[in-house]
Short mmCIF file of C-alpha atoms and ligand atoms in Angstrom, two decimals:
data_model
loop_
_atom_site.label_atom_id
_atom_site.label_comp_id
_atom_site.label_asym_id
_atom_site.label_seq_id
_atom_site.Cartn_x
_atom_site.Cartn_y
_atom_site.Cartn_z
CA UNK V 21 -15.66 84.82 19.43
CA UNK V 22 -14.20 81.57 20.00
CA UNK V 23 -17.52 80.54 22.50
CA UNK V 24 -19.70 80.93 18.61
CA UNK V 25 -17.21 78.28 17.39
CA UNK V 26 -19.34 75.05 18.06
CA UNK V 27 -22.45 76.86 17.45
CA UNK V 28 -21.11 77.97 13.66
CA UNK V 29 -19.60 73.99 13.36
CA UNK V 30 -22.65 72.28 14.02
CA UNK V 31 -25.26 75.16 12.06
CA UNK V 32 -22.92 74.26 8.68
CA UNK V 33 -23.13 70.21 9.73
CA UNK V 34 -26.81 70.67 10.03
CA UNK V 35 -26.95 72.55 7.10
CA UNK V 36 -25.13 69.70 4.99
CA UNK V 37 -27.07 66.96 6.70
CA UNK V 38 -30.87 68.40 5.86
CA UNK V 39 -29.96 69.34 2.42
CA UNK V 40 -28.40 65.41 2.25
CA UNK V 41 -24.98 66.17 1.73
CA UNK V 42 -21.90 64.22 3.31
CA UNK V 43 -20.13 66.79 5.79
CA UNK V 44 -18.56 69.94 4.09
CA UNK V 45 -16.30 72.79 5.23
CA UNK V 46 -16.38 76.63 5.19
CA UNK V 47 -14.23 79.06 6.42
CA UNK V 48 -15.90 81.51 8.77
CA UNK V 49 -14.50 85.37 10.22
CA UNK V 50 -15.76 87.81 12.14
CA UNK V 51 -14.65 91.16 10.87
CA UNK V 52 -15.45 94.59 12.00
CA UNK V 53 -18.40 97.05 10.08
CA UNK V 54 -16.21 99.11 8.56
CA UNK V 55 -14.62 95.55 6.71
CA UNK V 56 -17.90 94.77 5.66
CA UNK V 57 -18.52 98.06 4.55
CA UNK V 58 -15.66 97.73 2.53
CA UNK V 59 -16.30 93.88 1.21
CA UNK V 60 -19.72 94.29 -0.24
CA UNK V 61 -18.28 97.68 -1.65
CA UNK V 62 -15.24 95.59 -3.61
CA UNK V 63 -17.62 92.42 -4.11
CA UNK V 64 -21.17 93.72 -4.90
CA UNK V 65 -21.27 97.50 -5.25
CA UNK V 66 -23.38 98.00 -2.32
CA UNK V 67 -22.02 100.79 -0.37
CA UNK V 68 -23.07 99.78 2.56
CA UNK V 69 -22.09 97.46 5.94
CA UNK V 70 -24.58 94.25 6.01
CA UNK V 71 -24.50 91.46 9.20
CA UNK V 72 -23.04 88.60 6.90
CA UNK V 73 -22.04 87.83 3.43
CA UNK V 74 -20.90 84.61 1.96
CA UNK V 75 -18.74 83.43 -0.84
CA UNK V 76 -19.19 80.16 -2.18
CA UNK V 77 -16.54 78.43 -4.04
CA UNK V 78 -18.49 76.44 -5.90
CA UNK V 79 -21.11 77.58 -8.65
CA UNK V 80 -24.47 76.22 -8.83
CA UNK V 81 -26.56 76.00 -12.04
CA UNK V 82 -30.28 78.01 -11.68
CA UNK V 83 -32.50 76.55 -9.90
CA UNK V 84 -30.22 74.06 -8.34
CA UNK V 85 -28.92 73.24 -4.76
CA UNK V 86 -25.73 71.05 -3.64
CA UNK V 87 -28.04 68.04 -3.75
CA UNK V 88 -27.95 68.39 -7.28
CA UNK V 89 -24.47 68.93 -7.97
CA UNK V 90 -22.36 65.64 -6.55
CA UNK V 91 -19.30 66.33 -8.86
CA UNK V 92 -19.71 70.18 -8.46
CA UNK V 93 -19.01 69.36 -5.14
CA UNK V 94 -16.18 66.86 -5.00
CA UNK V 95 -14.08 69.10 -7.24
CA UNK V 96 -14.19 71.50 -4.27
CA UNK V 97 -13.14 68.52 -2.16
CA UNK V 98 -10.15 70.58 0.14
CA UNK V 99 -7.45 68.15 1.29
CA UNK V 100 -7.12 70.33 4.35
CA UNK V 101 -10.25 69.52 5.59
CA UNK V 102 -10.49 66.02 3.66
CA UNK V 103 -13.59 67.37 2.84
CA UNK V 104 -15.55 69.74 0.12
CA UNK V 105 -15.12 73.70 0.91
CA UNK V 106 -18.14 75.45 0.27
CA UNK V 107 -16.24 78.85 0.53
CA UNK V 108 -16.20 81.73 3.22
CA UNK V 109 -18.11 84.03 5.32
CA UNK V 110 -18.02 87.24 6.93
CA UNK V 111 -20.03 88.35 9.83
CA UNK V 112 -20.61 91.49 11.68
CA UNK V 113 -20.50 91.08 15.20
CA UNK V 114 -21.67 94.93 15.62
CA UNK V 115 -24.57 94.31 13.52
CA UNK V 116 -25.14 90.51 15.14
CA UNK V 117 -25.25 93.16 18.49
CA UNK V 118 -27.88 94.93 17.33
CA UNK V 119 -30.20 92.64 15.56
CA UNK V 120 -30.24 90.14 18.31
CA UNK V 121 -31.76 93.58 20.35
CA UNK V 122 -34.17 94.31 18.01
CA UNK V 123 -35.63 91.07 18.22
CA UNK V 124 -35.29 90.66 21.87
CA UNK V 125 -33.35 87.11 21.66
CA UNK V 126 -29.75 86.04 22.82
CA UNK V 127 -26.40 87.27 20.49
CA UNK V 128 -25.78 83.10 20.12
CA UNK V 129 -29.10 83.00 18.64
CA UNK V 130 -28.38 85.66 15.65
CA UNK V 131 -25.07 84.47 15.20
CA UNK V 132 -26.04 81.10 14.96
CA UNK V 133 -29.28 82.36 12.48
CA UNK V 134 -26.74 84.19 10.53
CA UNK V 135 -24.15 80.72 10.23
CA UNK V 136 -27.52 78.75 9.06
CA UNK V 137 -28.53 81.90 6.25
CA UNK V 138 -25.12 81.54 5.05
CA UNK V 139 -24.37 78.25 4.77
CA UNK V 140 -27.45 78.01 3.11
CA UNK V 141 -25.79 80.81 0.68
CA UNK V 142 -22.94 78.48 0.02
CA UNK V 143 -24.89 75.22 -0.54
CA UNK V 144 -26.82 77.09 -3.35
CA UNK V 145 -29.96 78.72 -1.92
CA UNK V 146 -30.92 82.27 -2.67
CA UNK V 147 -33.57 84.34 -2.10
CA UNK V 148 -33.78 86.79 -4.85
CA UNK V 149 -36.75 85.76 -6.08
CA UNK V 150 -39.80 84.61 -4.11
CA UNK V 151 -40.29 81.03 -4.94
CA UNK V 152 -35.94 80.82 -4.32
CA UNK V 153 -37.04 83.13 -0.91
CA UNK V 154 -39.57 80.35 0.19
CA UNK V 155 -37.36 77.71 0.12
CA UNK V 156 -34.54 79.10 1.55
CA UNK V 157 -36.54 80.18 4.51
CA UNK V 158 -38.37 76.89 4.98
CA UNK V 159 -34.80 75.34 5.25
CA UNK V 160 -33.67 78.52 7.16
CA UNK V 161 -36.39 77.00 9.69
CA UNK V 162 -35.89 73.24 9.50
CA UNK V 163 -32.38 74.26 10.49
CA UNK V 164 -32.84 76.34 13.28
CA UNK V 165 -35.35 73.89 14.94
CA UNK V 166 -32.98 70.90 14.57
CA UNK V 167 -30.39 72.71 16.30
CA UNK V 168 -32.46 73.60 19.30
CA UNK V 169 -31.80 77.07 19.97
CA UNK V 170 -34.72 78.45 21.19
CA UNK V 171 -36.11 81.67 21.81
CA UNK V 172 -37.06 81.79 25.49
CA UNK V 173 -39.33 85.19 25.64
CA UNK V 174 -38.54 84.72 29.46
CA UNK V 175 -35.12 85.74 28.75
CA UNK V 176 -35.67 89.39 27.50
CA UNK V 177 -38.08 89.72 30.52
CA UNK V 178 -35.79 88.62 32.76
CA UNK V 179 -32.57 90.69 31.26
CA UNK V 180 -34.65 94.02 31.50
CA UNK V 181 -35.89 93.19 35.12
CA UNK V 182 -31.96 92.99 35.61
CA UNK V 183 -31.08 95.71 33.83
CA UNK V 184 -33.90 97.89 36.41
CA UNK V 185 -32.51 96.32 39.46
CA UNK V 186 -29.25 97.89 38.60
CA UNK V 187 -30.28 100.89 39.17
CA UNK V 188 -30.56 100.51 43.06
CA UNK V 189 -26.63 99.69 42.98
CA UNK V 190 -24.48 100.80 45.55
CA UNK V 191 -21.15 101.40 44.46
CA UNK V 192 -19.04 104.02 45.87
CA UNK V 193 -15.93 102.35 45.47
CA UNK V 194 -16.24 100.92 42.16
CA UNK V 195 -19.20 102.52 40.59
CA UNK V 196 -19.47 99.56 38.90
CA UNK V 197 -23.62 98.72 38.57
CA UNK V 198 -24.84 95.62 38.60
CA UNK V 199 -28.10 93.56 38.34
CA UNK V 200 -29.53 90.54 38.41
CA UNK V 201 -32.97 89.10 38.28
CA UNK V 202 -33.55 85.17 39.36
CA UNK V 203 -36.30 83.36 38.46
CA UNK V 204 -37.16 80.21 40.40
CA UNK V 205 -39.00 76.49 39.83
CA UNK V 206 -42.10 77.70 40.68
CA UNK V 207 -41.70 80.94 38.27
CA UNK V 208 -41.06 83.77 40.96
CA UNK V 209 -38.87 86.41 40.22
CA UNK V 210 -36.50 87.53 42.77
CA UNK V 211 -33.90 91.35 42.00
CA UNK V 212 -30.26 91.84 43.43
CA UNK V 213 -27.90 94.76 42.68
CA UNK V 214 -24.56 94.63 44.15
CA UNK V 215 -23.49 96.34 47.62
CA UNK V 216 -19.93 97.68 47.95
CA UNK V 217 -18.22 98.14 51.31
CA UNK V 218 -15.89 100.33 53.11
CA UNK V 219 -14.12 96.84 53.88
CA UNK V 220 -14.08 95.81 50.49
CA UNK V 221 -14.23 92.32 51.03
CA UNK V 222 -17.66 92.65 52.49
CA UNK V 223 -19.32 93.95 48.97
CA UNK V 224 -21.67 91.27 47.57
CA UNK V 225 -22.27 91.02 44.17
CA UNK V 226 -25.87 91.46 42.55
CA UNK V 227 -26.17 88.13 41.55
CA UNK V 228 -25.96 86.56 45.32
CA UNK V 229 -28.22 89.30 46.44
CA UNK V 230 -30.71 88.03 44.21
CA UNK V 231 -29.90 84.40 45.39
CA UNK V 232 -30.32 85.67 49.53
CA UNK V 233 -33.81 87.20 48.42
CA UNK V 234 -34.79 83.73 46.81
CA UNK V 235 -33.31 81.65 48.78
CA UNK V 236 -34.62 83.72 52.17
CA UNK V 237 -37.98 83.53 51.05
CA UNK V 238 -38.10 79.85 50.18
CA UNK V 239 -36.71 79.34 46.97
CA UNK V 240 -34.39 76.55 46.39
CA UNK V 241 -34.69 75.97 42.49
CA UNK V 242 -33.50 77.93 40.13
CA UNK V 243 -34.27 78.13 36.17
CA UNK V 244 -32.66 80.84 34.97
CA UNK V 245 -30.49 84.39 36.28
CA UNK V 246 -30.73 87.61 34.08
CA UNK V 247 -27.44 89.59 34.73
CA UNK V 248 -27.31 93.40 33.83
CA UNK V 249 -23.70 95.38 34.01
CA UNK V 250 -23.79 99.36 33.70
CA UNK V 251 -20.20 99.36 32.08
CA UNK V 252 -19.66 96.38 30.14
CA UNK V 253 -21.40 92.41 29.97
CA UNK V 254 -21.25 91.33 33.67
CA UNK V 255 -20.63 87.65 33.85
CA UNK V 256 -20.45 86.03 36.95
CA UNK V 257 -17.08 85.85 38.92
CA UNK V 258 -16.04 82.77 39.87
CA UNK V 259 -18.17 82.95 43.54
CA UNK V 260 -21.10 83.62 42.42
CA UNK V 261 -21.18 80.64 39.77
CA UNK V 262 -20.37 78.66 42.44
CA UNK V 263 -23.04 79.77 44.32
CA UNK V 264 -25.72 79.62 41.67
CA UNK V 265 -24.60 75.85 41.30
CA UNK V 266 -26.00 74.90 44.79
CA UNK V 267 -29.57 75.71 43.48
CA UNK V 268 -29.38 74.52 39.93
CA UNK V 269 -29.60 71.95 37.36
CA UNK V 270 -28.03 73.70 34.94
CA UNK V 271 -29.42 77.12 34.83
CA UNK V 272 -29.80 79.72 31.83
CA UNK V 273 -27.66 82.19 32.64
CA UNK V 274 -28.39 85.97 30.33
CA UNK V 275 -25.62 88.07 30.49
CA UNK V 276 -25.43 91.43 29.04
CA UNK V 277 -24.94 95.37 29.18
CA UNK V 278 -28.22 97.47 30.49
CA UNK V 279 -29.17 98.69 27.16
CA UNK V 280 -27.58 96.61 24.59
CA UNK V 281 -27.92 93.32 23.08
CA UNK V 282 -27.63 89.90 25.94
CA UNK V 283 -26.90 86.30 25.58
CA UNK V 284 -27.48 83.39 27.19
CA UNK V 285 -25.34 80.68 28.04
CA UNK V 286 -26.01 77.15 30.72
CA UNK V 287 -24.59 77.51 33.59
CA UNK V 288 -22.48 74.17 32.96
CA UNK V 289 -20.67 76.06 30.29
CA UNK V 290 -19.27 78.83 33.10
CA UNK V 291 -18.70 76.34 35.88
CA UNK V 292 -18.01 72.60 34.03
CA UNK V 293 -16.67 69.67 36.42
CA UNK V 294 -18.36 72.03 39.01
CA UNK V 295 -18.43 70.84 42.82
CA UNK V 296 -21.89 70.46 43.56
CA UNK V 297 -24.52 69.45 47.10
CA UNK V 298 -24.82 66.19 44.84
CA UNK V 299 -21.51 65.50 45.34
CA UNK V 300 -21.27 65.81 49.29
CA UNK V 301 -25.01 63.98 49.76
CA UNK V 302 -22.96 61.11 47.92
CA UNK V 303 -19.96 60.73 50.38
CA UNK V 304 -22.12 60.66 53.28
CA UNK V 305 -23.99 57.81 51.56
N1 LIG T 407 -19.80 92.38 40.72
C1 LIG T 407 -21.05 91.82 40.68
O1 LIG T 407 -22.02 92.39 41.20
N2 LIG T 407 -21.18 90.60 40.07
C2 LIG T 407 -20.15 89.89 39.52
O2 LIG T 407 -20.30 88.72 39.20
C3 LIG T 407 -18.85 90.56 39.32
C4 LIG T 407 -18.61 91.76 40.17
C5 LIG T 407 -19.65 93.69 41.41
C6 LIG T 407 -18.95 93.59 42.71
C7 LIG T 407 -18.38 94.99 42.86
O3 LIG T 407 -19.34 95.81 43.49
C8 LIG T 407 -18.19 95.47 41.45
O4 LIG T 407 -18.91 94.57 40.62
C9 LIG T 407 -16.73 95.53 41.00
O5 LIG T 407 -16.09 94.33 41.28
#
């Protein structure tokens, strides 16, 4: 979960900033469906799991958000943090899972929309009634688009290409299936699965398959690799990002299990300080 820390961290400072509060803290967990299940039993009666629930610490009058409330908010000031905590939040990641399949966008992206809806929570906003509903969402929005986390509808494409490709696997040794589907500069799609070996150390792995079919039919740009495993998330081993890295300027890379949820991560974050063409073309120079 620790790769969602940054993501929560700057969705709260965003938060704080467009409601035009100096920097606050929150306490954030991850905690299983059957927690949750039990937490909005105990704390709200609803006997039920939800995907996140918030508790803030401090109490806003009606109507009113933490823009209104400057002292309500410096008695919550936390010497831990030298800051004001706004309280804590629970997520599901189960139910994070499954949203972010429903609407066909990366697990970062829910749990990132989820961080924004409850920090919201804990700066005041509600949406139990509809004019309360509208602005909470238009915040919800103003939010989201300040942080930049698109929704790249080439990424679900691109995953369930993968996801196909896998299929065509050829694993006698492991039987571990895996896809991948590139797609280059100029928007062409290109499909790898891995191929096993008797001599093991002859099996290449999906996503270099895909590169050889690119690459062998002119390709030398990449935007963005979809990666499908049959058993589990396949991210790439350490060859393969390596590989990727000589065709990319930092490429979205979409990991995720055929059939569930996928997310999507730059290639810099899998491969930083990475050894690159750039580097060589600069030592001949
Ligand atoms: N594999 C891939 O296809 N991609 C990766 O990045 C990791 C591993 C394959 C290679 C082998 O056929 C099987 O998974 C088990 O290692």
């Amino acid at each position: 979960m620790e790769r969602f820390d940054k993501w929560i961290r700057r969705a709260l400072a965003v938060c704080c900033e467009v409601e035009g509060v100096k920097p606050c803290a929150a306490e954030f967990a991850f905690v299983s469906d059957e927690r949750m299940h039990e937490l909005n039993l105990e704390t709200r009666g609803v006997d039920r799991t939800t995907d996140v629930l918030s508790y803030p610490a401090v109490s806003y009058p009606k109507g009113k958000t933490a823009k209104d409330c400057p002292k309500r908010l410096s008695r919550a000031y936390d010497p831990e943090y030298g800051m004001p905590n706004l309280g804590d939040v629970f997520f599901s990641m189960d139910r994070a899972c499954s949203q972010a399949q429903e609407y066909g966008h990366s697990i970062t992206r829910e749990v990132v929309f989820l961080a924004v809806h409850a920090s919201l929570h804990l700066l005041g906003y509600d949406h139990m009634e509809e004019d309360e509903r509208t602005q909470m969402r238009a915040m919800e929005e103003k939010v989201m688009e300040k942080l930049g986390i698109g929704r790249d509808p080439m990424d679900e494409h691109l995953f369930l290409r993968a996801c196909e490709a896998l299929d065509n696997a050829y694993v006698p040794y492991s039987d571990y299936r895996v896809g991948a589907c590139i797609l280059d500069a100029e928007g062409r799609e290109f499909t790898g699965c891995n191929i096993e070996n008797a001599s093991y150390g002859a099996t290449i792995c999906a996503e270099r398959t895909a590169v050889a079919c690119a690459v062998s039919q002119g390709s030398r740009k990449f935007k963005a690799i979809a990666i499908a495993g049959e058993k589990g998330a396949a991210w790439p081993c350490g060859i393969c990002r390596q590989v990727l890295n000589e065709f990319s300027d930092n490429m979205r890379v979409i990991v995720g299990q055929k059939g569930g949820a996928f997310d999507v991560v730059l290639l810099s974050e899998l491969l930083p300080h990475s050894f690159g063409p750039e580097e060589l073309q600069e030592e001949k120079a």
